[in-house]
Each structure stands twice: as structure tokens, then as C-alpha cells.
PDB file of C-alpha atoms in Angstrom:
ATOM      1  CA  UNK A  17     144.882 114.687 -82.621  1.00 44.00           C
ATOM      2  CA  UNK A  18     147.107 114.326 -79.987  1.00 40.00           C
ATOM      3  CA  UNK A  19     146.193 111.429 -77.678  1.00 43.00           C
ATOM      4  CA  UNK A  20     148.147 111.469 -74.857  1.00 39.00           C
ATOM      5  CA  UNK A  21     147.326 112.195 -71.186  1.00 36.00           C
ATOM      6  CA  UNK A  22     143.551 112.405 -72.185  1.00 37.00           C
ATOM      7  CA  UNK A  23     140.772 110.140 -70.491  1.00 38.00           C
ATOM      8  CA  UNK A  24     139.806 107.181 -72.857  1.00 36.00           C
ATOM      9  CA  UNK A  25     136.949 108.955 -74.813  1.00 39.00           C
ATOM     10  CA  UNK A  26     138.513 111.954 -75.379  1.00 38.00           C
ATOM     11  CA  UNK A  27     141.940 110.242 -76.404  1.00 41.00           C
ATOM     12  CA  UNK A  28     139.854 108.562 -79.198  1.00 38.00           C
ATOM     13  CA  UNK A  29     137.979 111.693 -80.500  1.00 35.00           C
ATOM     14  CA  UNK A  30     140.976 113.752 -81.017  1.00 34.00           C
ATOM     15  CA  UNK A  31     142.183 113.362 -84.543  1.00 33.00           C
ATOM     16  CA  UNK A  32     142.776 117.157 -85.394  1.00 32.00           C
ATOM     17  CA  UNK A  33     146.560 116.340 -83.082  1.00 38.00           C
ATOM     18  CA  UNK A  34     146.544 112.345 -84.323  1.00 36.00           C
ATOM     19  CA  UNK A  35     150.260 111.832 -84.755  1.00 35.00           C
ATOM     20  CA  UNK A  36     153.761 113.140 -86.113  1.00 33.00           C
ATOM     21  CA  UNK A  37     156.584 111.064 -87.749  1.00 34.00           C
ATOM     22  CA  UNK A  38     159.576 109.956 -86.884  1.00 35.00           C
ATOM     23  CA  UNK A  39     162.502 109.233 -89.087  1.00 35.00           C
ATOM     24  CA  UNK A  40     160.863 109.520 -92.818  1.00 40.00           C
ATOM     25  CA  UNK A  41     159.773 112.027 -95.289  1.00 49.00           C
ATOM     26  CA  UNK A  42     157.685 115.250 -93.440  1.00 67.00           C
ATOM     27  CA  UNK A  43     155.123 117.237 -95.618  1.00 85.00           C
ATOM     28  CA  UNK A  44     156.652 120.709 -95.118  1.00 89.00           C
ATOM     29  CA  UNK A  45     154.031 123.752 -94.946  1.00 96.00           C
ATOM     30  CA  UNK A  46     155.034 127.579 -94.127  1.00 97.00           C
ATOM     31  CA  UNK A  47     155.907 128.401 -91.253  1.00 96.00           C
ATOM     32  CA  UNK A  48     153.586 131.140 -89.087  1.00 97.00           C
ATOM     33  CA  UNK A  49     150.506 130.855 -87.122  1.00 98.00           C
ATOM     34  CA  UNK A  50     148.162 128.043 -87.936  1.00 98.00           C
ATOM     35  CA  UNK A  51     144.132 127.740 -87.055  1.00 97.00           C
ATOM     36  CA  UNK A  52     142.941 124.162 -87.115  1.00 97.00           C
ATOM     37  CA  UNK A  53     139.953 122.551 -86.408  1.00 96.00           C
ATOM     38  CA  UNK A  54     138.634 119.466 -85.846  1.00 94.00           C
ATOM     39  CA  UNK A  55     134.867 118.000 -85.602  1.00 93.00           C
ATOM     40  CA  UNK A  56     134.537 114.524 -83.986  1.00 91.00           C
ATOM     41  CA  UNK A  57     131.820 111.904 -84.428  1.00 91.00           C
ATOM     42  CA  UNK A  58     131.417 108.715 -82.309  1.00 89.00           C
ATOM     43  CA  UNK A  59     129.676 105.524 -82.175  1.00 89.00           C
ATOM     44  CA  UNK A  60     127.368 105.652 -79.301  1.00 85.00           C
ATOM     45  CA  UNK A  61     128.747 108.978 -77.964  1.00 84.00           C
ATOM     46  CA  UNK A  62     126.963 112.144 -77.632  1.00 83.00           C
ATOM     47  CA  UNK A  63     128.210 114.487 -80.802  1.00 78.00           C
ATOM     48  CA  UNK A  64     131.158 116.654 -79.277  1.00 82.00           C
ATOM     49  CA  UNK A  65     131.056 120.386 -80.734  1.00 90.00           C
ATOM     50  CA  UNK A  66     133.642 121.042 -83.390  1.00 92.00           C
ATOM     51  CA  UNK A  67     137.152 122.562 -81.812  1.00 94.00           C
ATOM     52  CA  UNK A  68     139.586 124.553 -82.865  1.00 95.00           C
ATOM     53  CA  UNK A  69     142.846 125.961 -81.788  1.00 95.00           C
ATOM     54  CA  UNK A  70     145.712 128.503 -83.219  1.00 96.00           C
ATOM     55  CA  UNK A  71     149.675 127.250 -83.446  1.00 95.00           C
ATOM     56  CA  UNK A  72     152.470 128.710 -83.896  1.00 96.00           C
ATOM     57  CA  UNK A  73     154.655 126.964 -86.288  1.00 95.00           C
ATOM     58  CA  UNK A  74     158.436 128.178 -86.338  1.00 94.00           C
ATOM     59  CA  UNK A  75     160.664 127.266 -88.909  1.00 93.00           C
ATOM     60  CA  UNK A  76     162.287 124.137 -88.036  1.00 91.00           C
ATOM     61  CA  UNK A  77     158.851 123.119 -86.870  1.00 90.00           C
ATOM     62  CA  UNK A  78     156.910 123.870 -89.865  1.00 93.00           C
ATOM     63  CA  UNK A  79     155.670 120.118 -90.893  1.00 92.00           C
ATOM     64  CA  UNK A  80     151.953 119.078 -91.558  1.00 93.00           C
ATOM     65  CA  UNK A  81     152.756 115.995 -88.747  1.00 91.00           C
ATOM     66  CA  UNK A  82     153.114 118.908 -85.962  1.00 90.00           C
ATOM     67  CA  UNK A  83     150.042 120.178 -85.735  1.00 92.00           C
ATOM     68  CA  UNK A  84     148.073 116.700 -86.407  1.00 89.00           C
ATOM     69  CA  UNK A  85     150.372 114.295 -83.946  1.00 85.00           C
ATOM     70  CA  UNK A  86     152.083 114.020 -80.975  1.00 85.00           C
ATOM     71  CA  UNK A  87     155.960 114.827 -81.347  1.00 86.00           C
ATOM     72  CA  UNK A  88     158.192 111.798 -82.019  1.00 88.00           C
ATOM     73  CA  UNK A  89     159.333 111.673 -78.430  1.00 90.00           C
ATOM     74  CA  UNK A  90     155.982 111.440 -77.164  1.00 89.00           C
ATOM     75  CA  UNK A  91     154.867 108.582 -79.826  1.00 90.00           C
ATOM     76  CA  UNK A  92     158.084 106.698 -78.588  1.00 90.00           C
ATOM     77  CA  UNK A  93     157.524 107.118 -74.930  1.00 88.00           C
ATOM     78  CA  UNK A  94     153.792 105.418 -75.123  1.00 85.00           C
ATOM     79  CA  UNK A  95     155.470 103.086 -76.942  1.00 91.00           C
ATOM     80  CA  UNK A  96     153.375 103.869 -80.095  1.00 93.00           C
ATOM     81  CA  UNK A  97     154.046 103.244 -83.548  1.00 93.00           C
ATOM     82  CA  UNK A  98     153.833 105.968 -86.880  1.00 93.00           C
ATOM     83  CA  UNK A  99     153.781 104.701 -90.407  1.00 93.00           C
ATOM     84  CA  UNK A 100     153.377 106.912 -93.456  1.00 90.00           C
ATOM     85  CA  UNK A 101     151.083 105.629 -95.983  1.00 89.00           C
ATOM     86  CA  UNK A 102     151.283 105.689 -99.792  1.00 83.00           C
ATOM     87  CA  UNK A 103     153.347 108.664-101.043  1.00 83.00           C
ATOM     88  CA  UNK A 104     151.184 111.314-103.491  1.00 88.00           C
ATOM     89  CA  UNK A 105     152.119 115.005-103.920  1.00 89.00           C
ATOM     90  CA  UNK A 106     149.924 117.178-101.698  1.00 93.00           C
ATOM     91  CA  UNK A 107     148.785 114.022 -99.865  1.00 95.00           C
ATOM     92  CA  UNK A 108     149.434 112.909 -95.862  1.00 94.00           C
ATOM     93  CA  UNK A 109     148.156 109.467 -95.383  1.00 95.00           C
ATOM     94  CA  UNK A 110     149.420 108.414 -92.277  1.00 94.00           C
ATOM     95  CA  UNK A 111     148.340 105.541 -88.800  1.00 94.00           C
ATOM     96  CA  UNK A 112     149.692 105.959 -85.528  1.00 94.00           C
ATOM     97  CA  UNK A 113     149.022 102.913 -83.414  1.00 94.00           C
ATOM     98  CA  UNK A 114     149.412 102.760 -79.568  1.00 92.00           C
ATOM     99  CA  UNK A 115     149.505  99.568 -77.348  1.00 90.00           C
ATOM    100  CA  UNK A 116     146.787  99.944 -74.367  1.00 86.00           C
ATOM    101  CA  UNK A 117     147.912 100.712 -70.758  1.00 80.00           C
ATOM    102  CA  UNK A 118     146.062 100.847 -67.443  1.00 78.00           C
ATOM    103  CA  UNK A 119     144.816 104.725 -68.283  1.00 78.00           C
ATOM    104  CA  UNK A 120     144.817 104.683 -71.987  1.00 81.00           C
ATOM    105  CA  UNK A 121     142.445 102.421 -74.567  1.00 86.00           C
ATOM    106  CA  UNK A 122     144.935 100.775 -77.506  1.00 91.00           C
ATOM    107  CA  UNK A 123     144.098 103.903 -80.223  1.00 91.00           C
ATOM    108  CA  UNK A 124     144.365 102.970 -84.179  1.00 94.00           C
ATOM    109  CA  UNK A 125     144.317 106.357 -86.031  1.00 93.00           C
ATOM    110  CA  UNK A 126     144.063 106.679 -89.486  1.00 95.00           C
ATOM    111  CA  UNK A 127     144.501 110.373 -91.458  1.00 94.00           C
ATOM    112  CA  UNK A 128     144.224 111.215 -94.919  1.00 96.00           C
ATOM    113  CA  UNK A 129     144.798 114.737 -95.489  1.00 96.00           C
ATOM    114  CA  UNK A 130     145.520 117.071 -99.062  1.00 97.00           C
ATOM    115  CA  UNK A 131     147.727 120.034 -98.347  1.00 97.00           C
ATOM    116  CA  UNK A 132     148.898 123.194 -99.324  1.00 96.00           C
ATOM    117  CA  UNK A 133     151.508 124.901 -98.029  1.00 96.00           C
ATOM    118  CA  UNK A 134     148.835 127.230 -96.778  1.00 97.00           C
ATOM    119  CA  UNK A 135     146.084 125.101 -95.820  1.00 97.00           C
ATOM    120  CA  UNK A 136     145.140 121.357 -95.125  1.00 98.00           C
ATOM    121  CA  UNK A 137     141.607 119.304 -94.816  1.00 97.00           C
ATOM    122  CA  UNK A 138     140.984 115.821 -94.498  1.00 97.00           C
ATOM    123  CA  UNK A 139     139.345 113.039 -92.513  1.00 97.00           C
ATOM    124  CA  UNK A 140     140.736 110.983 -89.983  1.00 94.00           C
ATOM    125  CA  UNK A 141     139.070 107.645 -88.981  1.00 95.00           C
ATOM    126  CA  UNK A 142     139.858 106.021 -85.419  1.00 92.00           C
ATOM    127  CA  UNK A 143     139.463 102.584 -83.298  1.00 94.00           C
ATOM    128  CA  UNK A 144     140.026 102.419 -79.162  1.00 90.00           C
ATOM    129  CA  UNK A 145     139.950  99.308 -77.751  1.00 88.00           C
ATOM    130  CA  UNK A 146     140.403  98.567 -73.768  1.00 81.00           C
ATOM    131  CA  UNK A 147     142.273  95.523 -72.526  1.00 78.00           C
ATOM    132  CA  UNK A 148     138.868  93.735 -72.258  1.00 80.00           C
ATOM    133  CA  UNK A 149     138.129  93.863 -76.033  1.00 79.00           C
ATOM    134  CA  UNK A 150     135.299  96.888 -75.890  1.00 85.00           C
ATOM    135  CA  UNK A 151     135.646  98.657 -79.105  1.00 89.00           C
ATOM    136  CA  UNK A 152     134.834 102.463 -80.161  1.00 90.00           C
ATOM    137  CA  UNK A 153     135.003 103.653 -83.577  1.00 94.00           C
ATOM    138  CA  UNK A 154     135.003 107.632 -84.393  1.00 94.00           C
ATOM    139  CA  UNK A 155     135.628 110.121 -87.530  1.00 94.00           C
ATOM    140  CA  UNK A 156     137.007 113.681 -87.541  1.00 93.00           C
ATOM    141  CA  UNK A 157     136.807 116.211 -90.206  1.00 95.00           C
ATOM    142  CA  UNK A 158     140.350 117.866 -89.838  1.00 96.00           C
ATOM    143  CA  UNK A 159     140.956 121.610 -91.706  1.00 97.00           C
ATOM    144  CA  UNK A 160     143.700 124.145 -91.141  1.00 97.00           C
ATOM    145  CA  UNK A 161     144.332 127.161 -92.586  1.00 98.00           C
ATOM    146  CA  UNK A 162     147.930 129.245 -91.943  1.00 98.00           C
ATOM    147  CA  UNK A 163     147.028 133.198 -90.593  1.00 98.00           C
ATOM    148  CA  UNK A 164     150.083 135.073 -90.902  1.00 97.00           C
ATOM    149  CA  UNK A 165     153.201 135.123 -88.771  1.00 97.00           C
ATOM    150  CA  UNK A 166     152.958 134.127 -85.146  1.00 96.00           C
ATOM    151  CA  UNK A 167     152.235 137.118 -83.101  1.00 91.00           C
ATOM    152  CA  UNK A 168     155.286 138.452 -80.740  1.00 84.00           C
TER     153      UNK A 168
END
């Protein structure tokens, strides 16, 4: 769920790009073309139909944390912070916090996801909060699946 550059709601919804490490251990998966898809629940929102997207995953690139959070440049420029939860084989638990600013609502996102090196699912469980203390919780069901290698 990447939550950058979105409007408020929509920042909070997004789970399926929530976050990617910094410095730390990465959950490595195969490289190729990834689908991944995300449905999104909300407290007092209208339901938002499920999404998905494909990705390409090189090599170097080919880490569970790329296709569920921003990059690690991008966490450190909104001046957010990543921490890996409890390690377990096959397991990502992970939180990415970021501070509100004047277009963004402070986000708390929370992922727990099993893996494969083939495939992931999982839920991930969110909290926005504006600077004047209004507070939205949401849920996504998260799933990927690896296709075959990127087209050319």
C-alpha cells in the first residue's frame, strides 16, 4: 500500500503498497512479474472495489517489501518510520508509521502476510489520524501471486 502523494482517504485504504524496509532482513521472493491485489474496508466509508495491479520484479528488486511499501527513500523523505515485527519463516509482519503533514493524515499500518516464493496473502490493518485528532480505521485483504517473467 503505498501511501504517498494520495488524498487522505485513499492514503489510508491502500495497504496492498503499505511499506518496504530499510536496513534489516528482506523476505526474498522470485523475481518476474507479480499480480497483486488488494480489497479495502473502512469505517464510515463507502466499500471501495477490490484492485489489483501487475509488477515487474527484477532481480535485485525481488523482496516481498517492494510490492507492499513505498521504497526506503520514499519512507525516509515523509519522514516515516518501518519496523519489522516478530521474525517466523514464511511470515512478514511489519508497521510503517508516518508523522501527519498539511496534505497527508499521520497513517499507522500494520501487515501480516505468509509467503511463498511464489505467492503471498495476508491482512493489513490501518489508523489515519489528522492534526485535529479525527480518526479512521480500515482493513485490506492483500494476495499476490508471481505470473512468469516480466514481459519485454
Amino acid at each position: 500500500m503505498k501511501l504517498f502523494g494520495l488524498p487522505a482517504v485513499a492514503a489510508v485504504a491502500l495497504v496492498s503498497s503499505l511499506f518496504a524496509g530499510t536496513a534489516g532482513a528482506q523476505t526474498a521472493i522470485q523475481a518476474g512479474e507479480w499480480e497483486t491485489t488488494e480489497t479495502t474496508t473502512m469505517e464510515g466509508i463507502q466499500p471501495m472495489p477490490p484492485s489489483s495491479k501487475k509488477v515487474c520484479l527484477t532481480a535485485e528488486n525481488a523482496q516481498l517489501e517492494r510490492l507492499l511499501f513505498p521504497t526506503p527513500d520514499e519512507i525516509k523523505q515523509h519522514g516515516c518510520k518501518y519496523e519489522t515485527g516478530a521474525k517466523k519463516a514464511g511470515v512478514l509482519a511489519a508497521t510503517l508509521t508516518c508523522p501527519p503533514n498539511d496534505q497527508m493524515p499521520g497513517v499507522t499500518a500494520k501487515a501480516d502476510i505468509t509467503y511463498t516464493p511464489t505467492s503471498y496473502q495476508g491482512v493489513g490493518q490501518l489508523e489515519a489520524a489528522d492534526k485535529s485528532g479525527t480518526t479512521v480505521k480500515g482493513k485490506s485483504e492483500l494476495s499476490g501471486k508471481r505470473l512468469g517473467d516480466c514481459p519485454k
